[in-house]
mmCIF file of C-alpha atoms in Angstrom:
data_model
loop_
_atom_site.group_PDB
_atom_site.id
_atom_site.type_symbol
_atom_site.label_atom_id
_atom_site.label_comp_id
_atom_site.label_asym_id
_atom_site.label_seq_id
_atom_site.Cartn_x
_atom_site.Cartn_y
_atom_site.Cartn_z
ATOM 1 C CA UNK A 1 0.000 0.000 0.000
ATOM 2 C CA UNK A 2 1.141 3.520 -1.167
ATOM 3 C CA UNK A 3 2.063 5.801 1.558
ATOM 4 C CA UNK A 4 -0.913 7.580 3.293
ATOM 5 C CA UNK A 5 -0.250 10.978 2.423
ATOM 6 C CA UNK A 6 -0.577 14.631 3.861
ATOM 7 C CA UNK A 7 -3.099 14.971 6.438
ATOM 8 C CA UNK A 8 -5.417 16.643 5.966
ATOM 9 C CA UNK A 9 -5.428 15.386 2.867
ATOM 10 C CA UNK A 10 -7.650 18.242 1.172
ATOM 11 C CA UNK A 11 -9.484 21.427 1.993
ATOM 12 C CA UNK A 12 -12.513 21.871 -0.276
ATOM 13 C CA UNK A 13 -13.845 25.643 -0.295
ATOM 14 C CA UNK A 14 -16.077 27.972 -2.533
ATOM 15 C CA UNK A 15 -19.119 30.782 -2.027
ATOM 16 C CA UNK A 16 -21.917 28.578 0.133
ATOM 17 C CA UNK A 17 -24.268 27.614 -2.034
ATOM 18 C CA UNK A 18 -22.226 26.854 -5.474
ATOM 19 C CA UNK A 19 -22.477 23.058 -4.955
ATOM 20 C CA UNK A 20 -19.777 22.453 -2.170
ATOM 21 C CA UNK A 21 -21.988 20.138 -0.236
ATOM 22 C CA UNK A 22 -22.366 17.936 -3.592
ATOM 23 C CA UNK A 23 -18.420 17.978 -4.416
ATOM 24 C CA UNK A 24 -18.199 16.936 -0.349
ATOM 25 C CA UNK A 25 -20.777 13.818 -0.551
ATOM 26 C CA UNK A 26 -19.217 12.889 -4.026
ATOM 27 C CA UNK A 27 -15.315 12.932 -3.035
ATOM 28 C CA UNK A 28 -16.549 11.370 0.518
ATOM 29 C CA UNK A 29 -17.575 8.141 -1.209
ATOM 30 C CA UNK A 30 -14.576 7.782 -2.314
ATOM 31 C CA UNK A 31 -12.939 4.221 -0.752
ATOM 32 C CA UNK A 32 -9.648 5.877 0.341
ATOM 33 C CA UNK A 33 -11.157 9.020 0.939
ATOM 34 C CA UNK A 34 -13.369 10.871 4.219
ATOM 35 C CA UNK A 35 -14.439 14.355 3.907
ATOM 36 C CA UNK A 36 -15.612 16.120 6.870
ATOM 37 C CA UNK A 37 -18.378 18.387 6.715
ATOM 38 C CA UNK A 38 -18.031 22.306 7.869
ATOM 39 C CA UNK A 39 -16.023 21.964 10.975
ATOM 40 C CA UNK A 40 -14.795 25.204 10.355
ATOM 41 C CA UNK A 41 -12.161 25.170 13.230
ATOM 42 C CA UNK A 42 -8.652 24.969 11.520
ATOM 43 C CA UNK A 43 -7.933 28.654 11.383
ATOM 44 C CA UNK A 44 -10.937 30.155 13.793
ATOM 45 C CA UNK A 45 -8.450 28.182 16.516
ATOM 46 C CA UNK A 46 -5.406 30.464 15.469
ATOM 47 C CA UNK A 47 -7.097 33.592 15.225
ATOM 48 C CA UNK A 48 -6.225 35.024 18.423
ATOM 49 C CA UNK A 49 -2.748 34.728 16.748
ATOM 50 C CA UNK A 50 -1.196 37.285 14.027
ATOM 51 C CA UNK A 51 -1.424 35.753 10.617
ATOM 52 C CA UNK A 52 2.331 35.424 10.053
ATOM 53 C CA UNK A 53 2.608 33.536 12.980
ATOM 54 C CA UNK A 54 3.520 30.481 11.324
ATOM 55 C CA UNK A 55 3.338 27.241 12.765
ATOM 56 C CA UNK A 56 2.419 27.495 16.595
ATOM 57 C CA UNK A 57 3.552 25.672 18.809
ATOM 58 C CA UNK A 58 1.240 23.271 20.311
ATOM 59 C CA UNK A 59 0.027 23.859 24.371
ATOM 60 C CA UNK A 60 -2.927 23.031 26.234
ATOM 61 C CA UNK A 61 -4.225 25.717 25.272
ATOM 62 C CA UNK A 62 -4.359 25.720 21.968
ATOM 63 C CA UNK A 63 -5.710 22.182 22.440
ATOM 64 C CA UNK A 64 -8.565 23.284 24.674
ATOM 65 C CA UNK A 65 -9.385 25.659 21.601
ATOM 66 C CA UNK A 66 -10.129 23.635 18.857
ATOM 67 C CA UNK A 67 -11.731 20.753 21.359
ATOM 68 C CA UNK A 68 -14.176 23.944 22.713
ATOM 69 C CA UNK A 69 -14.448 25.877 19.690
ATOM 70 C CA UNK A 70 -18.550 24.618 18.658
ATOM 71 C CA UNK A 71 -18.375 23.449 15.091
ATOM 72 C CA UNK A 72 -15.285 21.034 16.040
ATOM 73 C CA UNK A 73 -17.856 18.200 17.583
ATOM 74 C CA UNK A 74 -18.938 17.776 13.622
ATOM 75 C CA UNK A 75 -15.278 15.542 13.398
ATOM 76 C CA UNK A 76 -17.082 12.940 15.484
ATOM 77 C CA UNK A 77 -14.242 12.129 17.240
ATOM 78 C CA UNK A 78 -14.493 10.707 20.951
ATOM 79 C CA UNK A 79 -12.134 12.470 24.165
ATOM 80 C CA UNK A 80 -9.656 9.763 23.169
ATOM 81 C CA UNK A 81 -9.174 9.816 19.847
ATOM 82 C CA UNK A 82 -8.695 13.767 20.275
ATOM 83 C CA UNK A 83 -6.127 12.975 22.987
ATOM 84 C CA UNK A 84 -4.272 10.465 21.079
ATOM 85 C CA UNK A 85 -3.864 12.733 18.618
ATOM 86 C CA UNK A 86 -2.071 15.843 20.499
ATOM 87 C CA UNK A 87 0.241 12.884 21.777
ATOM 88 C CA UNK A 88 3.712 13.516 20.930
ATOM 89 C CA UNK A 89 2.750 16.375 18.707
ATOM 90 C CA UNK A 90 4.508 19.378 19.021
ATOM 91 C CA UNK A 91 2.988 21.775 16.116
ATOM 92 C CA UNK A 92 -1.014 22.870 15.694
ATOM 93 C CA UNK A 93 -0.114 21.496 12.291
ATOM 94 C CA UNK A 94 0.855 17.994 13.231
ATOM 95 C CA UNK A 95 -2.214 18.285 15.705
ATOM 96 C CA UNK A 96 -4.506 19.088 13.274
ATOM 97 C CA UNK A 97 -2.911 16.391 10.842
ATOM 98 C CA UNK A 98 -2.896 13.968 13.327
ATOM 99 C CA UNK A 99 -6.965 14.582 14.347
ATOM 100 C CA UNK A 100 -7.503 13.999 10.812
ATOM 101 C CA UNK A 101 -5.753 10.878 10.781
ATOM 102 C CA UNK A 102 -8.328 9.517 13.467
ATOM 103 C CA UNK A 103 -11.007 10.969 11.183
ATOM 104 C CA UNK A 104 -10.132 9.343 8.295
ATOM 105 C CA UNK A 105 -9.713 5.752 10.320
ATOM 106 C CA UNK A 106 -12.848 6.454 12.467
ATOM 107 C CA UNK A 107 -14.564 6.235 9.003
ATOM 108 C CA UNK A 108 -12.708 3.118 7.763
ATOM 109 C CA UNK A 109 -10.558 5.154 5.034
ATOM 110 C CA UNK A 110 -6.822 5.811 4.531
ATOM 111 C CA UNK A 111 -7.289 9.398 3.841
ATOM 112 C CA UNK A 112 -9.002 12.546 5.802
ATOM 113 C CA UNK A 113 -9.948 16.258 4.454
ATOM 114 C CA UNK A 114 -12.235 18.866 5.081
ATOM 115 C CA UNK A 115 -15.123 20.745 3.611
ATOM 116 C CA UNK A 116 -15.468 23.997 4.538
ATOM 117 C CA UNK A 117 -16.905 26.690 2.223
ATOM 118 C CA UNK A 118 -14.884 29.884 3.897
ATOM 119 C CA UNK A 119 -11.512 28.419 3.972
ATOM 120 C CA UNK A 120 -11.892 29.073 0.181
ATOM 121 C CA UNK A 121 -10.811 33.484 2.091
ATOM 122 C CA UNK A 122 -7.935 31.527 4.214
ATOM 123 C CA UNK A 123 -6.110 29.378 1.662
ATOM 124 C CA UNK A 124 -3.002 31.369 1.765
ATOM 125 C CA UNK A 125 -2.623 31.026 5.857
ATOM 126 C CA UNK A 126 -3.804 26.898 5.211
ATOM 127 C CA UNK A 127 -1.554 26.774 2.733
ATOM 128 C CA UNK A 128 1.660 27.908 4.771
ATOM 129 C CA UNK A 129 0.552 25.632 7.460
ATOM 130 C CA UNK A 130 -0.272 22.850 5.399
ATOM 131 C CA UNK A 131 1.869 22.737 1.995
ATOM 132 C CA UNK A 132 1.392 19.498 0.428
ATOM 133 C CA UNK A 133 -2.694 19.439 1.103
ATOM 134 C CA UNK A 134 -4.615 19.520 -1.801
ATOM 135 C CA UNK A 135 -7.213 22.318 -2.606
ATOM 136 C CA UNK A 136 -10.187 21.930 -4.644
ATOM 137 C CA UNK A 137 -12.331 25.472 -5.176
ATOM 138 C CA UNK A 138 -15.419 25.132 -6.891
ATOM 139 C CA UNK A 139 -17.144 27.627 -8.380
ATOM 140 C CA UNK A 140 -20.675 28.619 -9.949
ATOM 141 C CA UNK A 141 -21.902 31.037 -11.684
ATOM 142 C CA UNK A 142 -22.932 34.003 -9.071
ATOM 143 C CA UNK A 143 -26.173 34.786 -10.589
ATOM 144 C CA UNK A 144 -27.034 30.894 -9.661
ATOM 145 C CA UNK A 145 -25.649 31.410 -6.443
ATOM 146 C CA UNK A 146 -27.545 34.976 -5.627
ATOM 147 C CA UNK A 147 -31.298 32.568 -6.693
ATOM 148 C CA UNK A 148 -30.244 29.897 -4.324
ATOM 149 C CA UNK A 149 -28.759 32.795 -1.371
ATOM 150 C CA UNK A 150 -32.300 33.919 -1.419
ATOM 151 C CA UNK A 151 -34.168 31.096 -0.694
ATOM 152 C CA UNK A 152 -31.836 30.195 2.076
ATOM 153 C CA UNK A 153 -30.528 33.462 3.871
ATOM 154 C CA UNK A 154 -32.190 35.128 6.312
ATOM 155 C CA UNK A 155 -31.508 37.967 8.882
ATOM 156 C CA UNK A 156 -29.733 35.452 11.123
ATOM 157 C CA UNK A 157 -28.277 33.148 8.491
ATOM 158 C CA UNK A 158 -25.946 33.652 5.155
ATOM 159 C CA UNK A 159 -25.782 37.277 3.641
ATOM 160 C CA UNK A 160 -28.890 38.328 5.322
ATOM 161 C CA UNK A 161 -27.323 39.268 8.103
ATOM 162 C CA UNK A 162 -25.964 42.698 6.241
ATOM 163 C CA UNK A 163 -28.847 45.434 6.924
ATOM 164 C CA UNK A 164 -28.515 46.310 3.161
ATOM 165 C CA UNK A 165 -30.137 42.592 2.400
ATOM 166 C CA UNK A 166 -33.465 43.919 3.313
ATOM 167 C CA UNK A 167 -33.374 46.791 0.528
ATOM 168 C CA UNK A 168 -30.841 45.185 -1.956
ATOM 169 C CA UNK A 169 -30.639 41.605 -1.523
ATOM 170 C CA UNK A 170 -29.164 40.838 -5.220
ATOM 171 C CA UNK A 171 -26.495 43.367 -4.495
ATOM 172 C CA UNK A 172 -25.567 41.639 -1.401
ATOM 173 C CA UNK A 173 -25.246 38.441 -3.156
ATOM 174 C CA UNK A 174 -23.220 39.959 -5.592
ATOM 175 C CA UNK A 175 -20.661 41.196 -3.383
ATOM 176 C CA UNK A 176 -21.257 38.257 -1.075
ATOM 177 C CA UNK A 177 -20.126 36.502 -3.858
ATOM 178 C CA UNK A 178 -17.469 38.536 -5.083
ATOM 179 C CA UNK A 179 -15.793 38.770 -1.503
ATOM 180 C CA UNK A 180 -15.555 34.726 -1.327
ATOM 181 C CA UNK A 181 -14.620 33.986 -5.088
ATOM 182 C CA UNK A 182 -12.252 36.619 -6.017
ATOM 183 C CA UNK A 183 -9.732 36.092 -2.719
ATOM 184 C CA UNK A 184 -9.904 32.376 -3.151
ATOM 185 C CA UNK A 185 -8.920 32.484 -7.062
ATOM 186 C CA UNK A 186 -6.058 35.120 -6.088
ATOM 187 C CA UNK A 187 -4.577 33.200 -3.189
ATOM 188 C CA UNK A 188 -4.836 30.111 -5.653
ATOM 189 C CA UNK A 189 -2.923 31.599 -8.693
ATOM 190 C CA UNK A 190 0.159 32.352 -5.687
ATOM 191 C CA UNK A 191 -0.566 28.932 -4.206
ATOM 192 C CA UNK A 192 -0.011 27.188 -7.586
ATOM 193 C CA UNK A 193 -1.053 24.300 -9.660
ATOM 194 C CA UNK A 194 0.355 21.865 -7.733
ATOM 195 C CA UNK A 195 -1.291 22.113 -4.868
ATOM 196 C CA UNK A 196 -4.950 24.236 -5.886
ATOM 197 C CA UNK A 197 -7.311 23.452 -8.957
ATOM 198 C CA UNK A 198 -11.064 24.994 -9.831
ATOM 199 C CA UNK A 199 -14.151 23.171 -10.821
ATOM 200 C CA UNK A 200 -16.795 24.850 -12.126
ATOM 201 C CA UNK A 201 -19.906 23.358 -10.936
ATOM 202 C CA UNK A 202 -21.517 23.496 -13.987
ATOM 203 C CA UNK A 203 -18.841 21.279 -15.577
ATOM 204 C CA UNK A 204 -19.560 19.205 -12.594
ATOM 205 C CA UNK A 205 -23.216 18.693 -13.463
ATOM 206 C CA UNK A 206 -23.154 18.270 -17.037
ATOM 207 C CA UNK A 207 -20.217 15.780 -17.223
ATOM 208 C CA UNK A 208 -19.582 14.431 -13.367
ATOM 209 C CA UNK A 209 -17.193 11.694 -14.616
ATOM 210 C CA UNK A 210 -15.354 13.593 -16.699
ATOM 211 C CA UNK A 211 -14.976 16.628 -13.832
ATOM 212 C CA UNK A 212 -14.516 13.498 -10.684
ATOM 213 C CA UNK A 213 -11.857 11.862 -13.205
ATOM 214 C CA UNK A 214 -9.959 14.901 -13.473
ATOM 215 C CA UNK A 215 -10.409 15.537 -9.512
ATOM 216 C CA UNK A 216 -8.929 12.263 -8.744
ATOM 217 C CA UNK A 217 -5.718 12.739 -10.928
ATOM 218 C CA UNK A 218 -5.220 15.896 -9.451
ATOM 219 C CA UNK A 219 -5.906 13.814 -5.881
ATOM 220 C CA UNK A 220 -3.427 11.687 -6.878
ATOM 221 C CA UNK A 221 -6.051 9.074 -6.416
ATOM 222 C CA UNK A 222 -7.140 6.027 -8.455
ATOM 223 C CA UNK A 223 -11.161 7.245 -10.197
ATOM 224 C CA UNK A 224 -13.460 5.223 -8.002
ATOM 225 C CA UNK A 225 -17.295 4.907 -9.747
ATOM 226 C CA UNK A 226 -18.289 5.553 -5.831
ATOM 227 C CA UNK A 227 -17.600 9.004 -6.337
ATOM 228 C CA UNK A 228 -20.487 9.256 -9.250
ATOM 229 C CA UNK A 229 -22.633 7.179 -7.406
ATOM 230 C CA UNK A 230 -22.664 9.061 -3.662
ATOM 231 C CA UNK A 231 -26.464 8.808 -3.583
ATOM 232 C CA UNK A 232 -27.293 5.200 -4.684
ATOM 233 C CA UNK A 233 -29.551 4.044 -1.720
ATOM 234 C CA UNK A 234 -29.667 7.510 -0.379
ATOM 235 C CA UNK A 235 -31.837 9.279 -2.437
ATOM 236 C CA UNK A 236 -35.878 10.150 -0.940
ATOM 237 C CA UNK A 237 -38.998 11.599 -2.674
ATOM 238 C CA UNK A 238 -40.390 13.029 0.380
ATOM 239 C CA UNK A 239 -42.487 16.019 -0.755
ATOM 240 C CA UNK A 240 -40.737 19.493 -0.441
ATOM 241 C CA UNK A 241 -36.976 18.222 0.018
ATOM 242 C CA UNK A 242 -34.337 20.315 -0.910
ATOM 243 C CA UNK A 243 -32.196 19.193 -3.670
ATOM 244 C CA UNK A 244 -29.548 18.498 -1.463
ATOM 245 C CA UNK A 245 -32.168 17.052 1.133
ATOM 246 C CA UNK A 246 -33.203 14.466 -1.260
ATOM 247 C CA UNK A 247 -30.193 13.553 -2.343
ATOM 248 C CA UNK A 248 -30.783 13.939 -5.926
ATOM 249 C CA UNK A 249 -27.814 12.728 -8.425
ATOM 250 C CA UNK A 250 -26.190 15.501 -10.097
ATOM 251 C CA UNK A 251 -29.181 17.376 -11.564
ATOM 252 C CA UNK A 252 -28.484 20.282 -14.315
ATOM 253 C CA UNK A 253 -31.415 23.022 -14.785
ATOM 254 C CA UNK A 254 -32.337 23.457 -11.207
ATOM 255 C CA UNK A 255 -32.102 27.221 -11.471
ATOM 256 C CA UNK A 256 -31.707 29.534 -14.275
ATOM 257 C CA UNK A 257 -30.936 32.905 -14.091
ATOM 258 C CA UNK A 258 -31.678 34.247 -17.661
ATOM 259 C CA UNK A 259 -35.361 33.645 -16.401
ATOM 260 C CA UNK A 260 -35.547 33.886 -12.506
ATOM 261 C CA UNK A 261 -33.908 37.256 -12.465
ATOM 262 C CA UNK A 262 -35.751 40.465 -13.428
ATOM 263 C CA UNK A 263 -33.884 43.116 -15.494
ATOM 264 C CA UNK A 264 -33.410 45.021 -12.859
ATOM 265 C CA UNK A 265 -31.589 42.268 -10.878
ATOM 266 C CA UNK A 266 -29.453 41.565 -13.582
ATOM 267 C CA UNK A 267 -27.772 44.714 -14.244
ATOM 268 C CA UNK A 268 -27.597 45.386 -10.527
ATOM 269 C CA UNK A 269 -25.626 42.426 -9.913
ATOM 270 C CA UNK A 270 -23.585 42.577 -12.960
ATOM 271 C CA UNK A 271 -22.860 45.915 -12.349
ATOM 272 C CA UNK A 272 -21.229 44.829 -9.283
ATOM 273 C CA UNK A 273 -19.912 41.662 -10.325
ATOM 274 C CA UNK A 274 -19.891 41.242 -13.874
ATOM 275 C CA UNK A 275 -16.176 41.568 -14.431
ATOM 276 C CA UNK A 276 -15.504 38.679 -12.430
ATOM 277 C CA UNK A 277 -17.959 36.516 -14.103
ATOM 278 C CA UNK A 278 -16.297 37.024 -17.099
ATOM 279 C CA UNK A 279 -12.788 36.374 -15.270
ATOM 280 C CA UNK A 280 -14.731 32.689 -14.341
ATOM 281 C CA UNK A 281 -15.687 32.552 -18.074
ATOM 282 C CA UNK A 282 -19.629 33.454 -17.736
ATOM 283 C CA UNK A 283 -21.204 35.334 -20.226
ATOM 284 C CA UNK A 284 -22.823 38.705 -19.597
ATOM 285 C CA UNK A 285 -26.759 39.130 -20.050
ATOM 286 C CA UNK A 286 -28.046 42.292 -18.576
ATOM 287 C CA UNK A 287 -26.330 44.152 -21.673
ATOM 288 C CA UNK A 288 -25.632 47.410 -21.578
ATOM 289 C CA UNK A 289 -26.307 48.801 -18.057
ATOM 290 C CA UNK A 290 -28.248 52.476 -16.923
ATOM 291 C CA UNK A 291 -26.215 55.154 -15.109
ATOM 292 C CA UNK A 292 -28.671 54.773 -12.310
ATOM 293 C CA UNK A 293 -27.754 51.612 -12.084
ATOM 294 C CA UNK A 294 -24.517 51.824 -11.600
ATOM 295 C CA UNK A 295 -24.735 54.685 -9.034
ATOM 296 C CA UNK A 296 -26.829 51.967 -7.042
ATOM 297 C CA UNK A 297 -24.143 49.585 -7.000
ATOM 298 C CA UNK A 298 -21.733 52.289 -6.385
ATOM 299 C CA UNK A 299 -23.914 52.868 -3.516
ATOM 300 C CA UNK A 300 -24.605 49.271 -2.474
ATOM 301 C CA UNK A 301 -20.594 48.573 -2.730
ATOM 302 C CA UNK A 302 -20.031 51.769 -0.107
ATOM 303 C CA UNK A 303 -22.846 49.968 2.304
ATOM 304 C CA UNK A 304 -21.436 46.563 1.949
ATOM 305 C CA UNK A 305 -17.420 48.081 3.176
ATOM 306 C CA UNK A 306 -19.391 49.784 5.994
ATOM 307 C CA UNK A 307 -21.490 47.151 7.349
ATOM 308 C CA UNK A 308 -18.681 44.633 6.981
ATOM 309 C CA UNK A 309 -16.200 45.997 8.609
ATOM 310 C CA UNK A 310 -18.855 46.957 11.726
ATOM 311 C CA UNK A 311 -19.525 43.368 11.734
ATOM 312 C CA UNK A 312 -15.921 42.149 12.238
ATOM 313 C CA UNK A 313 -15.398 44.918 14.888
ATOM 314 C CA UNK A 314 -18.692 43.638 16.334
ATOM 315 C CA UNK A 315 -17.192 40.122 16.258
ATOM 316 C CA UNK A 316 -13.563 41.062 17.358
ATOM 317 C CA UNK A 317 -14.961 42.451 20.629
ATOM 318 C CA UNK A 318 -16.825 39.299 21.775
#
């Protein structure tokens, strides 16, 4: 048997709601492979330290962190498995490594990694703490991601936490989008080839085997037909299920922007955003866009800096 590999053995990260959750259950049914699900603690237990802090040093502290920080219980890893881990460790790398090591064995596999949309804005401080992990970004088109935002977010969930969301909710998701994509493609042109590749979730709809064969070279791992077929046996009819809920195979068409967004929509959030969906290679629809229009984004952009920034002063404090 081939050596196991780094540990964790990938980070998978993109805007919520651009099909991370169906990359996750797709790459977790791999037979070598476990994929946590939006632990979110890998950096959050470092933040108290300056980002060019390198590699700390592991303490009981730090330990006592990551077991306490809320999220972390979604590992599924018992007191002694956790324990076991920090033994003889002396980095939060080898620590963190190490817990994924009892993830991936807790779950019968040779290999553990993580799902967690956000990481896709802290691949450049994962990166320099884990070098040889493997990052996947995947990305959809934002004007898929704003319809599905705004069936899900709500004033204490997602985007819709901003104030602006309840007078400009496409603008939000524009920028919402903008603010996870754009730093994620950016950190992953410095990261490099080697170790970070995109998938457009599109691709990943229309030709899955084609998309999860390329995934697994990059992986370094042999294709598996598992990875197609994640919701064999899983899959319910129950009436008003989510998508994701049901469990549906790979399933093109399930929004469309072109008809779910009004004009208006459109050249707001292309206004905002449209130079980055070209940069992902989506076509422009709104055409050419109003003055008015563009002073409302202008507008919208000023309110999103503001409200931001009070809410990571807001969250600094606590």
């Amino acid at each position: 048997m081939s050596a196991p590999g780094p540990s964790p053995y990938l980070f998978l990260v993109g805007c919520p709601r651009s099909g991370t959750t169906l990359l996750q259950r797709m790459l977790d049914n791999h037979p070598r492979l476990a994929v946590a699900n939006d632990t979110h603690f890998i950096p959050r237990a470092i933040d108290h330290l300056p980002e060019d802090a390198g590699d700390p040093p592991l303490s009981a502290e730090l330990i006592e962190r990551v077991r306490g920080y809320h999220r972390f219980p979604r590992l599924g890893l018992e007191e002694e498995a956790v324990t076991r881990a920090a033994g003889g460790q002396r980095t939060y790398s080898g620590f963190v490594g190490a817990l994924y090591g009892e993830f991936a064995r807790l779950h019968g596999k040779a290999l553990g990694g993580e799902k967690t949309p956000d990481y896709v804005k802290r691949l450049e401080r994962l990166h320099a703490l884990f070098p040889r992990t493997h990052i996947v970004h995947i990305i959809r088109d934002g004007r898929e991601v704003a319809l599905s935002a705004l069936d899900w977010a709500t004033e204490s969930k997602g985007p819709g936490r901003l104030p602006l969301w309840r007078e400009e909710p496409v603008a939000v998701c524009a920028l919402w989008w903008r603010s996870q994509v754009e730093p994620g493609r950016a950190a992953g042109s410095r990261i490099g080839p080697g170790a970070y590749i995109e998938v457009k979730y599109e691709d990943l709809v229309a030709e899955p085997k084609r998309e999860l064969r390329r995934l697994a070279a990059f992986l370094d791992l042999p294709y598996s037909e598992d990875m197609a077929n994640y919701h064999r046996g899983k899959t319910r009819s129950d009436p008003g299920l989510s998508a994701k809920q049901a469990w549906l195979p790979p399933t093109a068409g399930l929004r469309d922007w072109r008809t779910a967004l009004e004009r208006r929509e459109l050249a707001l959030f292309e206004a905002l955003a449209g130079d980055l969906l070209v940069a992902c290679g989506y076509p422009l629809g709104a055409g050419e866009i109003e003055p008015q229009t563009r002073e409302l984004a202008r507008r919208c952009a000023e309110r999103w800096t503001a409200e931001t920034a009070a809410r990571k002063r807001k969250r600094v404090k606590r």
